[in-house]
Amino acid sequence: GTADGSGEYEEVLKQVPKQDYLDKYQKRIVLDALNQGMRMKGFYSPSVFPNPGEEAEKLLAQGPGKLSEEKLYDLNKLLLKSVLKNTAADLSEWGQSDSTNLLKDMHSSGIENAWIGLSNWADGLMNPQLVSEADQLGYLIAPYDSYHSIQQNADPSWNTASFADSSLYENATITRKDGTKVAGFLQ
């Protein structure tokens, strides 16, 4: 399943074997699912990844559940590459065609100042090259956050609005003088 609970990924998996191509929509759905997999602490399976490589072995020895989010992404990318081998580009190229290359194109086109918005801060951890390139070019790079999107029943995958302390929804929101709450995103 996917984090958003939609059936899109399952549908795409049914469609693909009947085709000799992937359309843009299908590629996005598959890529989103792969990116979600790269976030999983339980991604590693010895039977699926029998020869993960020296770098992955070092990270596995630390325990996937103890790794920082960035190191977990590194581990899971190494694991996936260990089975994809030469059918996938070098890890340093993953995610670069629509990110660092785009930044370089923007800069060479004369755009000197820009905010590079991420939908989630974890996107920067998954692609540190993008963050570094944006910084080197003088761009501001940061996730979009309205700072008032705390949710009563938050989806943990939406890490800018999900908090372990459930009392925050009632006690840490923006409140008017008359005691009514200021509604945020989607009210």
Tab-separated table of C-alpha atoms in Angstrom:
chain	number	residue	atom	x	y	z
A	1	GLY	CA	0.000	0.000	0.000
A	2	THR	CA	0.933	3.649	-0.239
A	3	ALA	CA	1.055	6.262	2.498
A	4	ASP	CA	-1.994	8.061	1.154
A	5	GLY	CA	-3.984	4.818	1.032
A	6	SER	CA	-4.978	5.289	-2.591
A	7	GLY	CA	-5.302	2.420	-5.002
A	8	GLU	CA	-3.414	4.222	-7.772
A	9	TYR	CA	-0.205	2.244	-7.319
A	10	GLU	CA	-2.041	-1.084	-7.428
A	11	GLU	CA	-3.875	0.004	-10.582
A	12	VAL	CA	-0.640	1.032	-12.278
A	13	LEU	CA	0.944	-2.321	-11.375
A	14	LYS	CA	-1.980	-4.056	-13.113
A	15	GLN	CA	-1.686	-1.841	-16.209
A	16	VAL	CA	2.070	-1.961	-16.798
A	17	PRO	CA	2.450	-5.658	-17.811
A	18	LYS	CA	-0.124	-5.082	-20.580
A	19	GLN	CA	1.880	-2.188	-22.075
A	20	ASP	CA	5.241	-1.671	-23.729
A	21	TYR	CA	5.690	1.795	-22.163
A	22	LEU	CA	5.064	3.826	-19.020
A	23	ASP	CA	3.226	7.105	-19.423
A	24	LYS	CA	4.107	10.197	-17.355
A	25	TYR	CA	1.323	9.567	-14.835
A	26	GLN	CA	2.386	5.940	-14.304
A	27	LYS	CA	6.024	6.946	-13.895
A	28	ARG	CA	5.032	9.464	-11.213
A	29	ILE	CA	2.987	6.864	-9.325
A	30	VAL	CA	5.823	4.302	-9.438
A	31	LEU	CA	8.412	6.903	-8.449
A	32	ASP	CA	6.247	8.078	-5.528
A	33	ALA	CA	5.964	4.471	-4.325
A	34	LEU	CA	9.727	3.958	-4.631
A	35	ASN	CA	10.341	7.160	-2.679
A	36	GLN	CA	7.996	5.920	0.035
A	37	GLY	CA	9.954	2.659	0.133
A	38	MET	CA	13.174	4.601	0.610
A	39	ARG	CA	11.672	6.018	3.824
A	40	MET	CA	10.873	2.616	5.351
A	41	LYS	CA	12.826	1.379	8.366
A	42	GLY	CA	11.755	-2.177	7.484
A	43	PHE	CA	12.856	-2.027	3.840
A	44	TYR	CA	15.768	-4.442	4.332
A	45	SER	CA	15.179	-8.157	3.885
A	46	PRO	CA	18.161	-10.541	3.658
A	47	SER	CA	16.318	-12.735	1.149
A	48	VAL	CA	15.595	-9.767	-1.153
A	49	PHE	CA	18.985	-8.102	-0.702
A	50	PRO	CA	21.454	-11.011	-0.242
A	51	ASN	CA	24.541	-9.000	-1.280
A	52	PRO	CA	23.913	-5.432	-0.129
A	53	GLY	CA	27.538	-4.313	-0.413
A	54	GLU	CA	30.099	-3.035	2.061
A	55	GLU	CA	28.652	0.457	2.507
A	56	ALA	CA	25.146	-0.910	3.151
A	57	GLU	CA	26.540	-3.550	5.536
A	58	LYS	CA	28.077	-0.782	7.670
A	59	LEU	CA	24.732	0.991	7.894
A	60	LEU	CA	22.887	-2.262	8.588
A	61	ALA	CA	25.291	-2.975	11.458
A	62	GLN	CA	24.117	0.257	13.113
A	63	GLY	CA	20.508	-0.941	12.908
A	64	PRO	CA	18.076	0.606	10.392
A	65	GLY	CA	15.814	1.786	13.226
A	66	LYS	CA	18.682	3.754	14.761
A	67	LEU	CA	19.767	5.556	11.588
A	68	SER	CA	19.015	9.207	10.956
A	69	GLU	CA	16.438	9.785	8.243
A	70	GLU	CA	19.165	10.772	5.777
A	71	LYS	CA	21.247	7.658	6.531
A	72	LEU	CA	18.124	5.479	6.241
A	73	TYR	CA	17.547	6.877	2.734
A	74	ASP	CA	21.184	6.156	1.917
A	75	LEU	CA	20.847	2.574	3.167
A	76	ASN	CA	17.649	1.875	1.284
A	77	LYS	CA	18.996	3.373	-1.941
A	78	LEU	CA	22.120	1.202	-1.592
A	79	LEU	CA	19.943	-1.855	-1.021
A	80	LEU	CA	17.773	-1.169	-4.062
A	81	LYS	CA	20.812	-0.491	-6.238
A	82	SER	CA	22.358	-3.787	-5.040
A	83	VAL	CA	19.618	-5.740	-6.816
A	84	LEU	CA	19.025	-3.376	-9.736
A	85	LYS	CA	22.753	-3.363	-10.500
A	86	ASN	CA	23.489	-1.799	-13.913
A	87	THR	CA	19.818	-1.472	-14.869
A	88	ALA	CA	19.741	1.689	-12.739
A	89	ALA	CA	21.964	4.731	-12.929
A	90	ASP	CA	24.686	5.383	-10.371
A	91	LEU	CA	23.253	6.546	-7.040
A	92	SER	CA	24.828	9.969	-7.468
A	93	GLU	CA	22.532	10.473	-10.479
A	94	TRP	CA	19.275	9.431	-8.786
A	95	GLY	CA	16.832	12.314	-8.698
A	96	GLN	CA	19.133	14.745	-10.487
A	97	SER	CA	17.556	15.065	-13.937
A	98	ASP	CA	14.620	17.092	-12.630
A	99	SER	CA	16.414	18.750	-9.747
A	100	THR	CA	20.042	19.841	-9.916
A	101	ASN	CA	19.965	20.109	-13.708
A	102	LEU	CA	16.860	22.277	-13.465
A	103	LEU	CA	18.590	24.532	-10.919
A	104	LYS	CA	21.574	24.920	-13.231
A	105	ASP	CA	19.254	25.768	-16.127
A	106	MET	CA	17.444	28.357	-14.004
A	107	HIS	CA	20.713	29.976	-12.962
A	108	SER	CA	22.164	30.006	-16.481
A	109	SER	CA	18.891	31.609	-17.666
A	110	GLY	CA	19.561	34.562	-15.379
A	111	ILE	CA	17.421	33.672	-12.370
A	112	GLU	CA	19.660	34.768	-9.520
A	113	ASN	CA	17.187	34.706	-6.633
A	114	ALA	CA	14.595	32.013	-6.055
A	115	TRP	CA	12.903	30.013	-3.347
A	116	ILE	CA	13.092	26.311	-4.136
A	117	GLY	CA	10.074	24.914	-2.327
A	118	LEU	CA	9.982	21.346	-1.110
A	119	SER	CA	6.672	19.694	-0.307
A	120	ASN	CA	8.273	18.114	2.750
A	121	TRP	CA	11.598	18.639	4.541
A	122	ALA	CA	12.329	14.932	4.056
A	123	ASP	CA	12.630	15.598	0.308
A	124	GLY	CA	15.819	17.529	1.047
A	125	LEU	CA	17.195	14.599	3.029
A	126	MET	CA	16.460	12.245	0.144
A	127	ASN	CA	18.309	14.488	-2.291
A	128	PRO	CA	21.149	16.284	-0.492
A	129	GLN	CA	22.748	17.112	-3.859
A	130	LEU	CA	19.730	19.272	-4.684
A	131	VAL	CA	20.053	21.150	-1.384
A	132	SER	CA	23.780	21.644	-1.881
A	133	GLU	CA	23.369	22.828	-5.484
A	134	ALA	CA	20.607	25.284	-4.539
A	135	ASP	CA	22.774	26.642	-1.733
A	136	GLN	CA	25.814	27.013	-4.000
A	137	LEU	CA	23.728	28.929	-6.540
A	138	GLY	CA	22.478	31.270	-3.823
A	139	TYR	CA	18.881	30.026	-3.825
A	140	LEU	CA	16.783	29.648	-0.708
A	141	ILE	CA	15.654	26.045	-0.385
A	142	ALA	CA	13.118	25.007	2.219
A	143	PRO	CA	9.873	23.094	2.592
A	144	TYR	CA	6.567	24.835	2.313
A	145	ASP	CA	5.012	25.119	5.736
A	146	SER	CA	2.187	27.362	6.823
A	147	TYR	CA	3.034	27.010	10.525
A	148	HIS	CA	-0.619	26.489	11.331
A	149	SER	CA	-1.331	23.074	9.870
A	150	ILE	CA	-1.476	20.998	13.070
A	151	GLN	CA	-4.140	18.324	12.693
A	152	GLN	CA	-6.345	16.563	15.215
A	153	ASN	CA	-5.903	13.165	13.545
A	154	ALA	CA	-2.691	13.769	11.657
A	155	ASP	CA	-1.240	11.422	9.080
A	156	PRO	CA	2.267	10.571	10.377
A	157	SER	CA	3.643	10.704	6.826
A	158	TRP	CA	2.839	14.438	6.770
A	159	ASN	CA	5.677	15.308	9.113
A	160	THR	CA	5.081	19.063	9.123
A	161	ALA	CA	1.661	18.587	10.741
A	162	SER	CA	2.012	15.398	12.783
A	163	PHE	CA	3.074	15.633	16.427
A	164	ALA	CA	3.423	12.932	19.070
A	165	ASP	CA	1.799	15.162	21.711
A	166	SER	CA	-1.929	14.996	20.895
A	167	SER	CA	-2.701	17.857	23.328
A	168	LEU	CA	-1.062	20.310	20.931
A	169	TYR	CA	-4.145	20.365	18.713
A	170	GLU	CA	-6.152	21.950	21.539
A	171	ASN	CA	-3.402	23.760	23.424
A	172	ALA	CA	-0.927	25.016	20.842
A	173	THR	CA	-3.069	26.435	18.082
A	174	ILE	CA	-3.637	30.070	17.140
A	175	THR	CA	-6.524	31.344	19.260
A	176	ARG	CA	-8.362	34.656	18.977
A	177	LYS	CA	-9.079	36.844	21.998
A	178	ASP	CA	-12.664	35.520	22.059
A	179	GLY	CA	-11.350	31.945	22.403
A	180	THR	CA	-12.171	30.746	18.870
A	181	LYS	CA	-9.428	28.992	16.966
A	182	VAL	CA	-7.983	30.291	13.710
A	183	ALA	CA	-8.596	27.598	11.121
A	184	GLY	CA	-5.662	26.390	9.091
A	185	PHE	CA	-5.287	24.467	5.861
A	186	LEU	CA	-8.585	22.748	4.938
A	187	GLN	CA	-10.157	24.425	7.990
